[in-house]
mmCIF file of C-alpha atoms in Angstrom:
data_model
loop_
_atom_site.group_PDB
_atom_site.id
_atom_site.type_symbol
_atom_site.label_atom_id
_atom_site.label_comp_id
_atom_site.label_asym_id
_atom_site.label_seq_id
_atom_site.Cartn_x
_atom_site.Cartn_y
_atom_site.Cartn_z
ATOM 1 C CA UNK E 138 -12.616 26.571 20.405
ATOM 2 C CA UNK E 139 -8.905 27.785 19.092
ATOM 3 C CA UNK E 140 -7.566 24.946 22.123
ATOM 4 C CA UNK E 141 -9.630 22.497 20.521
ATOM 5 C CA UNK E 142 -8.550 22.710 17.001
ATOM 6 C CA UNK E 143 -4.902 22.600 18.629
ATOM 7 C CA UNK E 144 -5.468 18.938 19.797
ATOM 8 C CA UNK E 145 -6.388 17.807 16.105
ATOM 9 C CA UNK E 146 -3.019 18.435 14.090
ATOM 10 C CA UNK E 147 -4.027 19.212 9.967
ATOM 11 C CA UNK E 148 -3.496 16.383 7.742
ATOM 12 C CA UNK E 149 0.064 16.047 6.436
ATOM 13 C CA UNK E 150 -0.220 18.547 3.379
ATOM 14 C CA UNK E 151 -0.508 16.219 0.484
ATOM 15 C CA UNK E 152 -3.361 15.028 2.176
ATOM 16 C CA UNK E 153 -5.023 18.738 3.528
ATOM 17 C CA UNK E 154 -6.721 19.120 -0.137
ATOM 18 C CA UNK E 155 -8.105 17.587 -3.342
ATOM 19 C CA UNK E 156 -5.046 18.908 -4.728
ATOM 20 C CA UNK E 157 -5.146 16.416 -7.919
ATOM 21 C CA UNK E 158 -8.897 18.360 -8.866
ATOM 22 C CA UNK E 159 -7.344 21.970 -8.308
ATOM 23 C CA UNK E 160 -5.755 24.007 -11.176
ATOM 24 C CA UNK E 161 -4.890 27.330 -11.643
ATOM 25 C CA UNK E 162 -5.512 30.453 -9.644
ATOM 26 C CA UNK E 163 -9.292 30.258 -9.554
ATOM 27 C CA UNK E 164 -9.137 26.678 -8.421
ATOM 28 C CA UNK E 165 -6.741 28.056 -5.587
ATOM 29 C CA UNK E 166 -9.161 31.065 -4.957
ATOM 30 C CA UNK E 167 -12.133 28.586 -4.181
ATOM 31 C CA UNK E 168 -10.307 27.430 -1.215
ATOM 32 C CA UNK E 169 -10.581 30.189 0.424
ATOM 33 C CA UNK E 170 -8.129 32.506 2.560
ATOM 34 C CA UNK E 171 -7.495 30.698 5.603
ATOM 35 C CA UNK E 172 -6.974 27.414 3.757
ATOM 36 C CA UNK E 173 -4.818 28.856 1.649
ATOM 37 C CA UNK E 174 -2.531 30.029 4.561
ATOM 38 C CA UNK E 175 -2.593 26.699 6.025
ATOM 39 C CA UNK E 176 -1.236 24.972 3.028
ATOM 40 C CA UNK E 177 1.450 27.728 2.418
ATOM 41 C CA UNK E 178 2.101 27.160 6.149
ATOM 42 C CA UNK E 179 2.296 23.101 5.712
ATOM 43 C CA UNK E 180 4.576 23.467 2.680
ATOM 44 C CA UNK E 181 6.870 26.024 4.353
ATOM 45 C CA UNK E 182 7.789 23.589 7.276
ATOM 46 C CA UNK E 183 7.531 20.772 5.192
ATOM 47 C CA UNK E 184 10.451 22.743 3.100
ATOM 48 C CA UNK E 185 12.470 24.299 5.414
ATOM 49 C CA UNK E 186 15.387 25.140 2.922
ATOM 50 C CA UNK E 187 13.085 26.496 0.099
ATOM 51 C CA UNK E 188 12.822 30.656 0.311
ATOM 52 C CA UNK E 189 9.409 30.382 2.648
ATOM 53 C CA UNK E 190 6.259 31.506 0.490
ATOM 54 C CA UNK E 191 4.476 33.956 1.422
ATOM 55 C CA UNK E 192 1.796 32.848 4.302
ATOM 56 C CA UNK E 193 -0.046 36.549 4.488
ATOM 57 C CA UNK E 194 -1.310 39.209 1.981
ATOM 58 C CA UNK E 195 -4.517 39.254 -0.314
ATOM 59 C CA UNK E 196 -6.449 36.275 -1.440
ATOM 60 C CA UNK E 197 -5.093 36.494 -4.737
ATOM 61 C CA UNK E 198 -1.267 37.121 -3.919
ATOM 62 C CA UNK E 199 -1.971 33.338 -1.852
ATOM 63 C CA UNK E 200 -3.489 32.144 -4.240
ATOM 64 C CA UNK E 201 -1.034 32.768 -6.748
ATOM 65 C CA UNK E 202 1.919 31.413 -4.072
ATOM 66 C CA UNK E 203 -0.443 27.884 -3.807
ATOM 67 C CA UNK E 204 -0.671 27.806 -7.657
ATOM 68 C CA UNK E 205 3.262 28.135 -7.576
ATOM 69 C CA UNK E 206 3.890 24.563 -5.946
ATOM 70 C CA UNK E 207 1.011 22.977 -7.347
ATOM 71 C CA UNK E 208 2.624 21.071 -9.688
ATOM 72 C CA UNK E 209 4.485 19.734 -6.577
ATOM 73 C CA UNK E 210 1.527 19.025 -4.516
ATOM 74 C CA UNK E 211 -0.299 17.119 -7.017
ATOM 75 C CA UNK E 212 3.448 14.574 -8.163
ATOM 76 C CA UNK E 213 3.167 14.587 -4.269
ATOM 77 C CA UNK E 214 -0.645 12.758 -4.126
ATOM 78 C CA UNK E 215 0.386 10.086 -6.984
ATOM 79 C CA UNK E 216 3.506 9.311 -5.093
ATOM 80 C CA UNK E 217 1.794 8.927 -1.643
ATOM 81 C CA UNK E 218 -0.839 6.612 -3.420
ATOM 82 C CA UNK E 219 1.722 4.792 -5.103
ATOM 83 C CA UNK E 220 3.297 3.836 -2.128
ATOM 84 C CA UNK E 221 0.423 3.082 -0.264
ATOM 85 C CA UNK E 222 -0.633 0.854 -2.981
ATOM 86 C CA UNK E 223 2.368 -0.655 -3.490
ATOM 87 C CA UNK E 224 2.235 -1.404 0.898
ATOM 88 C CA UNK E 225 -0.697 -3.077 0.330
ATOM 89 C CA UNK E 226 0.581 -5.478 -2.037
ATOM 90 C CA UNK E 227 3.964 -6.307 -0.269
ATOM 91 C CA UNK E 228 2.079 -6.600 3.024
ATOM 92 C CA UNK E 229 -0.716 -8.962 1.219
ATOM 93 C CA UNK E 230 2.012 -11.095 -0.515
ATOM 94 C CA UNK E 231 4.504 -11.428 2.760
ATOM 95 C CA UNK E 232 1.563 -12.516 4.574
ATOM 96 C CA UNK E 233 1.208 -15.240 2.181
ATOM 97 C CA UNK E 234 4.250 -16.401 1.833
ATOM 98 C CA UNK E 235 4.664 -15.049 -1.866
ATOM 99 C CA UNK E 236 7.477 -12.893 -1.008
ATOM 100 C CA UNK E 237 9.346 -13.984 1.677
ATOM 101 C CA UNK E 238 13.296 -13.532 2.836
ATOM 102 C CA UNK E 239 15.204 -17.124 1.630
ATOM 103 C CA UNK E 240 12.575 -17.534 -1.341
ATOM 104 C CA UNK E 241 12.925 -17.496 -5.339
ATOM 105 C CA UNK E 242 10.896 -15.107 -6.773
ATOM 106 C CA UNK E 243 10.440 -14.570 -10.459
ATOM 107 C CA UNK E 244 9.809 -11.258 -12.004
ATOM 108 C CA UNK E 245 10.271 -8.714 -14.984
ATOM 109 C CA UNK E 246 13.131 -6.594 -15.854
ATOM 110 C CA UNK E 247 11.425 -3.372 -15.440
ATOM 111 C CA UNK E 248 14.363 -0.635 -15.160
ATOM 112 C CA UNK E 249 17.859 -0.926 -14.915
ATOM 113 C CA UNK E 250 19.870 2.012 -13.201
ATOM 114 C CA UNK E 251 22.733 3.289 -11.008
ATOM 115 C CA UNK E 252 21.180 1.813 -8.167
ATOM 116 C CA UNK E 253 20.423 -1.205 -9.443
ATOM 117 C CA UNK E 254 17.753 -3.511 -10.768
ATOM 118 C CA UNK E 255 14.213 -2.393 -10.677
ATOM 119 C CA UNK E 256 12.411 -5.975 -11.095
ATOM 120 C CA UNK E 257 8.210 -6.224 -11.428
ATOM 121 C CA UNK E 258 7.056 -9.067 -9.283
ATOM 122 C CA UNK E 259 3.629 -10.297 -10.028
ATOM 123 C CA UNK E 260 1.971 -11.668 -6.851
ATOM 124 C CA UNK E 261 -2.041 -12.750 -6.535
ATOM 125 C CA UNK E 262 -2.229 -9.042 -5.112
ATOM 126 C CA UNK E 263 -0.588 -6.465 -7.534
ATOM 127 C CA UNK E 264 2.648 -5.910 -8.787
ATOM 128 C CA UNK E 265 5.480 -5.462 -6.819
ATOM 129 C CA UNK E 266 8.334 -3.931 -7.892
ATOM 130 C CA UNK E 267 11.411 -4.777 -6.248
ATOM 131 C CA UNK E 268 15.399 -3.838 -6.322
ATOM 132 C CA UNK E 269 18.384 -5.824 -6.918
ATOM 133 C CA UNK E 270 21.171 -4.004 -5.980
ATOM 134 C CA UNK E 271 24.265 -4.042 -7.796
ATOM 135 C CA UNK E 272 26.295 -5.303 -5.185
ATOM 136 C CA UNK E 273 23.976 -8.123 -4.989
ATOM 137 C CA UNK E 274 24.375 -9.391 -8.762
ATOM 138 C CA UNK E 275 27.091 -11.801 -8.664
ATOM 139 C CA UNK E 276 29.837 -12.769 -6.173
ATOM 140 C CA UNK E 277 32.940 -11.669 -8.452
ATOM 141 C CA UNK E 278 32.779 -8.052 -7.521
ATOM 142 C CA UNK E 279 30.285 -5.542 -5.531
ATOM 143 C CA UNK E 280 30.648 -2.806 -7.768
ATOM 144 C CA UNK E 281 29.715 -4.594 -11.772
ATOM 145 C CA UNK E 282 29.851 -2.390 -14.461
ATOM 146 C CA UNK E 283 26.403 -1.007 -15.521
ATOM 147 C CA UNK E 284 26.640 -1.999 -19.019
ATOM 148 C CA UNK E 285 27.341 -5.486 -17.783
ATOM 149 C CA UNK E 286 24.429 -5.822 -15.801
ATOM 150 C CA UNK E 287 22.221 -3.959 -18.726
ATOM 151 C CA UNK E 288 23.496 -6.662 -20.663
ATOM 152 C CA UNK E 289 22.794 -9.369 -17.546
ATOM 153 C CA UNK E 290 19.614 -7.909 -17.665
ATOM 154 C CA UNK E 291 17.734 -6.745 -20.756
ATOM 155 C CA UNK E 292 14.493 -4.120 -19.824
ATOM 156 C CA UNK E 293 11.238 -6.692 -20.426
ATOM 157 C CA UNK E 294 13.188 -10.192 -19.730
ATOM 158 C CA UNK E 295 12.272 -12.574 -17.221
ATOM 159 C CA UNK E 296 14.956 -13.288 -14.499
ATOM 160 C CA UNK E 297 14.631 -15.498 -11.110
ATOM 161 C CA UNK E 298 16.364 -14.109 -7.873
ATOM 162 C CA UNK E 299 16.628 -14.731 -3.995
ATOM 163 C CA UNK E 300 14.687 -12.714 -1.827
ATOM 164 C CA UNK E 301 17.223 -10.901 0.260
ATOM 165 C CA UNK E 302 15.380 -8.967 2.657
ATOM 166 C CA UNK E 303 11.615 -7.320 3.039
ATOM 167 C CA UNK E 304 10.548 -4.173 5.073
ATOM 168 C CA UNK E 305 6.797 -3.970 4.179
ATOM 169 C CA UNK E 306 6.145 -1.664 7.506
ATOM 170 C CA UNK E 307 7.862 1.640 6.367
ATOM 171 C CA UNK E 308 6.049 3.879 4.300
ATOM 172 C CA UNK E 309 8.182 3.655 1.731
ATOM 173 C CA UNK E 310 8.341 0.279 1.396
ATOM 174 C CA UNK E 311 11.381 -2.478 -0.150
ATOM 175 C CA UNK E 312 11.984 -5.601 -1.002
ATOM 176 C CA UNK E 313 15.330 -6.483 -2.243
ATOM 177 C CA UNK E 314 17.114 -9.766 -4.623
ATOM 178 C CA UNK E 315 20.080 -11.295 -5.234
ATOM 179 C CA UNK E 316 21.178 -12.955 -7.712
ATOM 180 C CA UNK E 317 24.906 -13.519 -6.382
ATOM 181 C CA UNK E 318 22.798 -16.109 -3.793
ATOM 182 C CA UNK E 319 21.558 -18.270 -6.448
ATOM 183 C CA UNK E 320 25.315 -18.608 -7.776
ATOM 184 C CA UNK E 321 27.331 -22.230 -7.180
ATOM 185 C CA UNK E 322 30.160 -21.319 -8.854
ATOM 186 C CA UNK E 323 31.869 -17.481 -8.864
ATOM 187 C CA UNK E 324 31.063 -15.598 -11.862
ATOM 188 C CA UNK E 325 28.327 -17.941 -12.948
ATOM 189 C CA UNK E 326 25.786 -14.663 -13.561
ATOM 190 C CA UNK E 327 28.523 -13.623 -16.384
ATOM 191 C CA UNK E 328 29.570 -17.398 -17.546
ATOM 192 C CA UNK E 329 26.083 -19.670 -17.311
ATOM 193 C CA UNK E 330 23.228 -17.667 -16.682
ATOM 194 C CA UNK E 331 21.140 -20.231 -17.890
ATOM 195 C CA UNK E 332 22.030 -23.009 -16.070
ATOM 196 C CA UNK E 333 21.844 -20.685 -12.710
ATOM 197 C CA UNK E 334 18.231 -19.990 -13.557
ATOM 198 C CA UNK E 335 17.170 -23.208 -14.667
ATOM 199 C CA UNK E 336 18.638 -24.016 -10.979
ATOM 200 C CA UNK E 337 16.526 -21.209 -9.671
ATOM 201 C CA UNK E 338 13.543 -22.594 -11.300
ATOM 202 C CA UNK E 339 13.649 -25.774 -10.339
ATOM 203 C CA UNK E 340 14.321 -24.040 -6.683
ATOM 204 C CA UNK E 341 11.205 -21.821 -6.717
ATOM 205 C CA UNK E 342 8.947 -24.756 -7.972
ATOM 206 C CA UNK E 343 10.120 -27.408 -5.125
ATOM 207 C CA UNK E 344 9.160 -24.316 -2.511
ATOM 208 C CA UNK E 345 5.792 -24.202 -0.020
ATOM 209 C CA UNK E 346 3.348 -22.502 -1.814
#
């Protein structure tokens, strides 16, 4: 029986419970002992620099080490459904030539940050949100100034970009832009924006559908 259970691995530990229906210490308790020392066990390895929790003891003392990282577990669920869901789409709009490597997409300014662009794509499938990096903004230099491409790039606005590359296979999937593609002339993202996404436009609606 114990050689048998060996050849089934548990579920990856986000995965092992309901964890987003658990709270507190009597939600814990209701799991019982041994599956409480399983998911102290999965967390442990999963965290090998944390201070280990404690695997062994009374119901209650596990209980109260599960109830710990909780928090944890459940941001752990949304993130592994949000990145299965965002899969789907990527996968479902590659597949149909929506997003595709060479094409113009057009999206919404979702985020800008440190490492870049965070731009909503809307696709027949779901929203995809995708990253232009800042090296990829315009040809003058790889490294623009944040507050220039805030400014290149207000939160909400609509902008047009090349699709640079796609990995929709990875858990964790990407799809990255460029901008500095779609430019004729150097600098033209700081000097005519408009006329570089009127071009753009006029790109995206002479593509395949």
């Amino acid at each position: 029986r114990e050689g048998g259970r060996r050849d089934h691995p548990p579920p990856p530990l986000w995965a092992l419970e309901d964890w987003a229906s658990i709270d507190g210490v009597e939600g814990c308790r209701e799991l019982g002992r041994d599956r409480l020392g399983t998911a102290l066990q999965l967390y442990n390895a999963a965290h090998p620099k944390k201070t280990p929790l404690r695997t062994d003891g009374s119901m209650e003392q596990l209980a109260r080490e599960v109830v710990a990282v909780l928090p944890a577990l459940k941001q752990a669920v949304v993130t592994k459904r949000k990145h299965a869901q965002s899969k789907r789409v990527l996968q479902a709009a590659t597949k149909s030539g929506h997003i595709r490597p060479g094409h113009v997409v057009e999206g919404v300014v979702a985020a800008v940050r440190a490492v870049g662009v965070l731009v909503d794509i809307p696709t027949p499938f779901g929203t995809y949100r995708a990253q232009l990096k800042p090296d990829q903004v315009t040809g003058v230099t790889r490294t623009p100034l944040q507050s220039f491409v805030a400014e290149a790039f207000p939160v909400g606005s609509h902008v047009l970009a090349e699709v640079l590359d796609v990995d929709a296979a990875s858990e964790v999937t990407a799809c990255h832009l460029s901008t500095r593609n779609l430019e004729e002339a150097l600098g033209e993202m700081s000097t005519d924006r408009d006329a570089l996404f009127a071009r753009a436009r006029a790109r995206r609606a002479a593509q395949p559908p």
